Tab-separated table of C-alpha atoms in Angstrom:
chain	number	residue	atom	x	y	z
P	1	MET	CA	0.000	0.000	0.000
P	2	LEU	CA	1.389	3.367	-1.034
P	3	ALA	CA	1.632	6.119	1.572
P	4	PRO	CA	-0.095	9.387	0.652
P	5	THR	CA	2.245	11.984	-0.771
P	6	SER	CA	2.112	15.738	-0.310
P	7	THR	CA	3.557	18.564	-2.328
P	8	MET	CA	5.632	21.395	-0.981
P	9	ALA	CA	2.709	23.761	-1.565
P	10	ASP	CA	0.403	21.533	0.501
P	11	ASP	CA	2.927	21.460	3.340
P	12	GLU	CA	3.193	25.207	3.214
P	13	ASN	CA	-0.474	26.042	2.773
P	14	GLY	CA	-2.106	23.321	4.804
P	15	HIS	CA	-3.872	20.057	3.951
P	16	ASP	CA	-4.953	19.963	0.275
P	17	GLY	CA	-3.641	23.500	-0.124
P	18	LEU	CA	-6.628	24.968	1.730
P	19	ALA	CA	-6.358	28.025	3.927
P	20	GLU	CA	-6.838	27.225	7.579
P	21	GLY	CA	-8.107	28.959	10.689
P	22	PRO	CA	-5.947	30.802	13.173
P	23	GLU	CA	-6.535	28.410	16.046
P	24	ASP	CA	-5.045	24.910	15.909
P	25	ASP	CA	-5.109	25.125	12.081
P	26	GLN	CA	-8.812	24.222	12.070
P	27	PRO	CA	-11.287	25.535	9.452
P	28	MET	CA	-13.530	28.312	10.797
P	29	SER	CA	-17.322	28.135	10.689
P	30	PHE	CA	-19.620	31.043	9.833
P	31	PHE	CA	-20.193	31.812	13.515
P	32	ASP	CA	-16.452	31.650	14.164
P	33	HIS	CA	-16.019	34.328	11.519
P	34	LEU	CA	-18.731	36.458	13.157
P	35	THR	CA	-17.014	36.123	16.524
P	36	GLU	CA	-13.687	37.026	14.955
P	37	LEU	CA	-15.263	40.025	13.198
P	38	ARG	CA	-16.782	41.264	16.456
P	39	SER	CA	-13.445	40.927	18.241
P	40	ARG	CA	-11.565	42.805	15.509
P	41	LEU	CA	-14.192	45.552	15.345
P	42	MET	CA	-14.119	46.059	19.105
P	43	ARG	CA	-10.349	46.463	19.063
P	44	ALA	CA	-10.470	48.874	16.133
P	45	VAL	CA	-13.252	50.938	17.726
P	46	GLY	CA	-11.383	50.965	21.031
P	47	SER	CA	-8.260	52.317	19.342
P	48	VAL	CA	-10.328	55.026	17.618
P	49	ALA	CA	-11.966	55.975	20.933
P	50	LEU	CA	-8.571	56.307	22.597
P	51	GLY	CA	-7.274	58.339	19.662
P	52	PHE	CA	-10.378	60.557	19.828
P	53	ALA	CA	-9.709	61.371	23.475
P	54	VAL	CA	-6.124	62.345	22.654
P	55	CYS	CA	-7.092	64.427	19.607
P	56	TYR	CA	-9.949	66.222	21.354
P	57	ALA	CA	-7.543	67.286	24.088
P	58	MET	CA	-5.362	68.938	21.437
P	59	VAL	CA	-8.099	69.968	18.987
P	60	ASP	CA	-6.924	73.600	18.883
P	61	GLN	CA	-3.486	72.539	17.631
P	62	LEU	CA	-5.071	70.247	15.025
P	63	THR	CA	-7.374	73.051	13.906
P	64	GLN	CA	-4.416	75.381	13.422
P	65	LEU	CA	-2.732	72.714	11.308
P	66	LEU	CA	-5.810	72.234	9.114
P	67	LEU	CA	-6.251	75.990	8.709
P	68	LYS	CA	-2.676	76.488	7.483
P	69	PRO	CA	-3.412	75.804	3.763
P	70	TYR	CA	-6.341	78.237	3.882
P	71	ARG	CA	-4.359	80.919	5.704
P	72	ASP	CA	-1.373	80.656	3.353
P	73	ALA	CA	-3.554	80.607	0.233
P	74	TRP	CA	-5.565	83.604	1.474
P	75	TRP	CA	-2.453	85.725	1.960
P	76	ARG	CA	-1.127	84.742	-1.484
P	77	VAL	CA	-4.414	85.757	-3.081
P	78	VAL	CA	-4.600	89.037	-1.157
P	79	ASP	CA	-0.965	89.828	-1.956
P	80	ALA	CA	-1.557	89.298	-5.675
P	81	ASP	CA	-4.845	91.225	-5.579
P	82	MET	CA	-3.317	94.204	-3.775
P	83	ALA	CA	-0.325	94.226	-6.115
P	84	SER	CA	-2.635	94.317	-9.139
P	85	LEU	CA	-4.294	97.415	-7.652
P	86	GLY	CA	-0.943	99.102	-7.061
P	87	TYR	CA	-0.833	98.701	-3.269
P	88	SER	CA	2.287	97.458	-1.503
P	89	ARG	CA	0.881	97.249	2.035
P	90	LEU	CA	-1.173	94.217	3.021
P	91	PRO	CA	-4.344	94.604	5.112
P	92	ASP	CA	-4.121	94.436	8.899
P	93	THR	CA	-6.869	91.815	9.230
P	94	GLY	CA	-6.231	88.195	8.315
P	95	PRO	CA	-8.473	85.490	6.834
P	96	GLN	CA	-11.823	84.727	8.434
P	97	LEU	CA	-14.209	81.770	8.412
P	98	GLN	CA	-17.818	81.998	9.553
P	99	ASN	CA	-19.858	80.000	12.050
P	100	LEU	CA	-23.520	80.077	11.041
P	101	THR	CA	-24.999	78.313	14.079
P	102	ALA	CA	-24.327	78.326	17.802
P	103	PHE	CA	-23.086	74.730	17.965
P	104	GLU	CA	-21.272	74.608	14.628
P	105	SER	CA	-17.854	75.118	16.207
P	106	VAL	CA	-18.449	72.343	18.755
P	107	LEU	CA	-19.557	69.844	16.113
P	108	THR	CA	-16.627	70.776	13.885
P	109	ASP	CA	-14.171	70.256	16.752
P	110	ILE	CA	-15.654	66.797	17.298
P	111	SER	CA	-15.270	66.070	13.584
P	112	ILE	CA	-11.619	67.176	13.644
P	113	ALA	CA	-10.902	64.991	16.676
P	114	LEU	CA	-12.568	62.003	15.007
P	115	ILE	CA	-10.573	62.394	11.788
P	116	GLY	CA	-7.389	62.771	13.819
P	117	ALA	CA	-8.296	59.613	15.736
P	118	LEU	CA	-8.602	57.675	12.467
P	119	PHE	CA	-5.071	58.686	11.510
P	120	ILE	CA	-3.655	57.860	14.950
P	121	ALA	CA	-5.443	54.505	15.078
P	122	ALA	CA	-4.665	53.651	11.427
P	123	PRO	CA	-1.903	51.105	12.255
P	124	ILE	CA	-4.217	49.223	14.625
P	125	ILE	CA	-7.198	49.449	12.259
P	126	PHE	CA	-5.248	48.096	9.293
P	127	TYR	CA	-3.724	45.377	11.469
P	128	GLN	CA	-7.194	44.248	12.581
P	129	ILE	CA	-8.403	44.221	8.972
P	130	TRP	CA	-5.488	42.083	7.809
P	131	MET	CA	-5.810	39.752	10.795
P	132	PHE	CA	-9.496	39.228	9.988
P	133	ILE	CA	-8.568	38.349	6.403
P	134	SER	CA	-5.666	36.087	7.412
P	135	PRO	CA	-7.701	32.885	8.087
P	136	GLY	CA	-8.493	32.768	4.365
P	137	LEU	CA	-4.841	33.047	3.370
P	138	TYR	CA	-2.163	30.458	2.756
P	139	LYS	CA	0.576	30.160	5.341
P	140	ARG	CA	3.113	31.904	3.122
P	141	GLU	CA	0.633	34.791	2.735
P	142	LYS	CA	-0.084	34.961	6.464
P	143	ARG	CA	3.555	35.843	7.031
P	144	LEU	CA	2.906	39.094	5.180
P	145	VAL	CA	0.050	40.233	7.452
P	146	VAL	CA	2.131	42.288	9.895
P	147	PRO	CA	4.311	43.923	7.185
P	148	PHE	CA	1.165	44.642	5.166
P	149	ALA	CA	-0.557	46.250	8.167
P	150	GLY	CA	2.431	48.487	8.845
P	151	THR	CA	2.810	49.393	5.182
P	152	SER	CA	-0.921	50.170	4.922
P	153	ALA	CA	-0.646	52.655	7.778
P	154	LEU	CA	2.456	54.258	6.244
P	155	MET	CA	0.812	54.548	2.820
P	156	PHE	CA	-2.297	56.047	4.445
P	157	ALA	CA	-0.151	58.683	6.149
P	158	ALA	CA	1.850	59.259	2.952
P	159	GLY	CA	-1.348	59.957	1.031
P	160	ALA	CA	-2.451	62.503	3.622
P	161	VAL	CA	0.970	64.216	3.615
P	162	PHE	CA	0.960	64.327	-0.195
P	163	CYS	CA	-2.477	65.937	-0.111
P	164	PHE	CA	-1.617	68.440	2.634
P	165	TYR	CA	1.570	69.795	1.078
P	166	LEU	CA	0.927	69.447	-2.663
P	167	VAL	CA	-2.816	69.303	-3.330
P	168	LEU	CA	-4.510	71.438	-0.670
P	169	PRO	CA	-2.467	74.615	-1.361
P	170	VAL	CA	-3.360	74.521	-5.070
P	171	ALA	CA	-7.000	73.510	-4.574
P	172	THR	CA	-7.614	76.046	-1.790
P	173	GLU	CA	-6.074	78.912	-3.740
P	174	TYR	CA	-8.262	77.997	-6.708
P	175	LEU	CA	-11.380	78.082	-4.534
P	176	LEU	CA	-10.393	81.490	-3.181
P	177	THR	CA	-9.542	83.083	-6.526
P	178	TYR	CA	-12.352	81.635	-8.633
P	179	PRO	CA	-15.182	83.727	-7.129
P	180	LEU	CA	-12.908	86.774	-6.738
P	181	ASN	CA	-12.501	86.825	-10.501
P	182	LYS	CA	-16.250	87.071	-11.168
P	183	ASP	CA	-17.702	90.565	-11.549
P	184	MET	CA	-21.300	90.267	-12.699
P	185	GLY	CA	-23.064	93.173	-14.373
P	186	GLY	CA	-20.285	94.825	-16.376
P	187	GLU	CA	-18.187	97.891	-15.658
P	188	ASP	CA	-21.034	100.049	-14.353
P	189	ALA	CA	-20.598	100.189	-10.558
P	190	LYS	CA	-24.363	100.529	-10.036
P	191	GLU	CA	-25.073	97.320	-11.926
P	192	ALA	CA	-22.016	95.277	-10.985
P	193	VAL	CA	-22.220	92.594	-8.320
P	194	ARG	CA	-18.909	91.170	-7.164
P	195	ILE	CA	-18.957	87.548	-6.019
P	196	ILE	CA	-16.439	87.007	-3.229
P	197	ALA	CA	-15.221	83.984	-1.286
P	198	ASN	CA	-16.867	83.894	2.137
P	199	TYR	CA	-16.598	80.316	3.382
P	200	THR	CA	-17.814	78.783	6.619
P	201	TYR	CA	-15.589	77.077	9.144
P	202	THR	CA	-17.493	73.796	8.849
P	203	ASP	CA	-17.409	73.727	5.050
P	204	TYR	CA	-13.665	74.276	4.949
P	205	ILE	CA	-12.933	71.571	7.543
P	206	LYS	CA	-15.202	69.112	5.710
P	207	TYR	CA	-13.468	69.959	2.449
P	208	THR	CA	-9.985	69.517	3.945
P	209	THR	CA	-10.618	66.295	5.869
P	210	ARG	CA	-12.444	64.761	2.921
P	211	LEU	CA	-9.422	65.315	0.711
P	212	LEU	CA	-7.001	64.025	3.354
P	213	LEU	CA	-8.984	60.811	3.877
P	214	GLY	CA	-9.506	60.364	0.141
P	215	PHE	CA	-5.793	60.586	-0.624
P	216	GLY	CA	-4.959	58.316	2.311
P	217	LEU	CA	-7.272	55.636	0.936
P	218	MET	CA	-6.063	56.237	-2.621
P	219	PHE	CA	-2.499	55.397	-1.627
P	220	GLN	CA	-3.660	51.910	-0.600
P	221	PHE	CA	-4.094	50.976	-4.272
P	222	PRO	CA	-0.520	49.784	-4.985
P	223	LEU	CA	-0.560	47.705	-1.815
P	224	GLY	CA	-3.817	46.062	-2.848
P	225	VAL	CA	-2.375	45.281	-6.271
P	226	PHE	CA	0.739	43.797	-4.653
P	227	PHE	CA	-1.408	41.518	-2.486
P	228	LEU	CA	-3.654	40.402	-5.364
P	229	ALA	CA	-0.637	39.779	-7.600
P	230	LYS	CA	1.089	37.839	-4.820
P	231	ALA	CA	-2.029	35.698	-4.441
P	232	GLY	CA	-2.110	35.093	-8.198
P	233	ILE	CA	-5.504	36.762	-8.632
P	234	ILE	CA	-4.349	39.441	-11.082
P	235	THR	CA	-1.336	39.983	-13.338
P	236	HIS	CA	0.211	43.015	-15.000
P	237	LYS	CA	-1.418	41.923	-18.255
P	238	THR	CA	-4.853	42.069	-16.605
P	239	LEU	CA	-4.234	45.654	-15.519
P	240	LEU	CA	-2.897	46.650	-18.937
P	241	ARG	CA	-5.955	45.228	-20.698
P	242	HIS	CA	-8.292	47.395	-18.608
P	243	TRP	CA	-6.242	50.583	-18.328
P	244	LYS	CA	-8.804	52.753	-20.147
P	245	ILE	CA	-11.610	51.629	-17.851
P	246	MET	CA	-9.420	52.225	-14.813
P	247	ILE	CA	-8.536	55.785	-15.893
P	248	VAL	CA	-12.212	56.685	-16.305
P	249	SER	CA	-12.965	55.025	-12.960
P	250	PHE	CA	-10.334	57.152	-11.218
P	251	PHE	CA	-11.970	60.362	-12.406
P	252	ILE	CA	-15.366	59.074	-11.249
P	253	ILE	CA	-13.913	58.125	-7.854
P	254	GLY	CA	-12.249	61.531	-7.665
P	255	ALA	CA	-15.628	63.171	-8.246
P	256	PHE	CA	-17.118	61.250	-5.298
P	257	LEU	CA	-14.225	61.770	-2.888
P	258	THR	CA	-13.648	65.462	-3.565
P	259	PRO	CA	-15.853	68.560	-3.367
P	260	PRO	CA	-17.940	69.317	-6.482
P	261	GLU	CA	-15.317	71.329	-8.343
P	262	PRO	CA	-13.005	70.161	-11.133
P	263	VAL	CA	-9.589	71.135	-9.750
P	264	SER	CA	-9.744	68.853	-6.698
P	265	GLN	CA	-11.135	66.050	-8.852
P	266	VAL	CA	-8.271	66.320	-11.342
P	267	LEU	CA	-5.689	66.695	-8.564
P	268	MET	CA	-6.920	63.403	-7.104
P	269	ALA	CA	-7.427	61.512	-10.367
P	270	LEU	CA	-3.975	62.266	-11.813
P	271	PRO	CA	-2.018	60.781	-8.856
P	272	MET	CA	-4.359	57.774	-8.971
P	273	CYS	CA	-3.425	57.286	-12.630
P	274	GLY	CA	0.246	57.482	-11.678
P	275	LEU	CA	-0.248	54.954	-8.882
P	276	PHE	CA	-2.102	52.668	-11.296
P	277	PHE	CA	0.768	52.545	-13.791
P	278	ALA	CA	3.230	52.095	-10.925
P	279	SER	CA	1.051	49.190	-9.756
P	280	ILE	CA	1.396	47.579	-13.177
P	281	GLY	CA	5.150	47.532	-12.612
P	282	ILE	CA	4.622	46.108	-9.129
P	283	ALA	CA	2.394	43.339	-10.491
P	284	TYR	CA	5.002	42.557	-13.158
P	285	LEU	CA	7.815	42.231	-10.604
P	286	VAL	CA	5.699	40.196	-8.178
P	287	GLY	CA	4.590	37.786	-10.906
P	288	LYS	CA	8.042	37.379	-12.457
P	289	PRO	CA	9.185	34.432	-10.246
P	290	GLU	CA	5.929	32.602	-10.941
P	291	ARG	CA	6.271	33.168	-14.689
P	292	GLU	CA	9.850	31.851	-14.593
P	293	ARG	CA	8.719	28.804	-12.610
P	294	MET	CA	5.919	28.075	-15.087
P	295	ALA	CA	8.288	28.526	-18.047
P	296	LYS	CA	10.731	26.067	-16.472
P	297	LEU	CA	7.909	23.609	-15.814
P	298	ASP	CA	6.672	23.908	-19.400
P	299	ALA	CA	10.209	23.270	-20.657
P	300	GLU	CA	10.500	20.157	-18.476
P	301	LEU	CA	7.126	18.857	-19.677
P	302	ALA	CA	8.099	19.522	-23.281
P	303	GLY	CA	11.357	17.624	-22.727
P	304	MET	CA	9.483	14.676	-21.214
P	305	ALA	CA	7.095	14.658	-24.168
P	306	ASP	CA	10.027	14.589	-26.614
P	307	GLU	CA	11.582	11.655	-24.729
P	308	ASP	CA	8.291	9.734	-24.910
P	309	GLU	CA	8.128	10.321	-28.664
P	310	ASP	CA	11.712	9.068	-29.087
P	311	ASP	CA	10.851	5.897	-27.159
């Protein structure tokens, strides 16, 4: 009687190559998955709650940070506007944002603290997400969970930094100058109505945090492609075949994640296009060892077939 044999992949991935559960290498039932999901959610929510407490205690400092792009853009616009009128001295008063209701400032502070908590808790949140996914992975893929969680958090932060220093200054200055350049009614002062930028505090914070979160999530794309390519789900050829659809999709996603104006949409869609083509290179490099292995296997099979024909 012949003893059952096992391949290296089976030894590495578990019996019959199936992914196994985290405890005692046993398959997980539906209710086990629900229990695991509840546990991961509780830990993620707990980390966000702790981060919220920290951020709310320093909400004034966070607000100053978020207001910096607006303040800098406002002074650039005023400087250019005054220079065009022949004035060299800037006004004594700085930029202003309105509160339209009594509790608007309180609710906005809570929103700022919550967004800050998401950034602080990002490493824990991404770790919990990857740990929840890990029971469905092969053993060789489970080894990547911790590096993936850390890289996800770093890419999330990198997206926010990219947005804060490169996108927000341009987008905010556009929003400030666009209405300032509209004089309705012609040159007659009695008929002219000048449309000026007079934004609210809440609208600006929503606009800023929406862009920061959108870019943070956008920078997860290459990591997702790396994981899918590593798992053999997609290849660089798959991405190349659908590049036109992906480009259109990025502009649609940009329209959803950004305020309803074209500059922010384009400023988000263009980096997404760049990340997409970079991801094609990532998928190519990740799939290269597998392609070489398959080419070697095909050559061996072809050699065996030639030997059989000679016999």
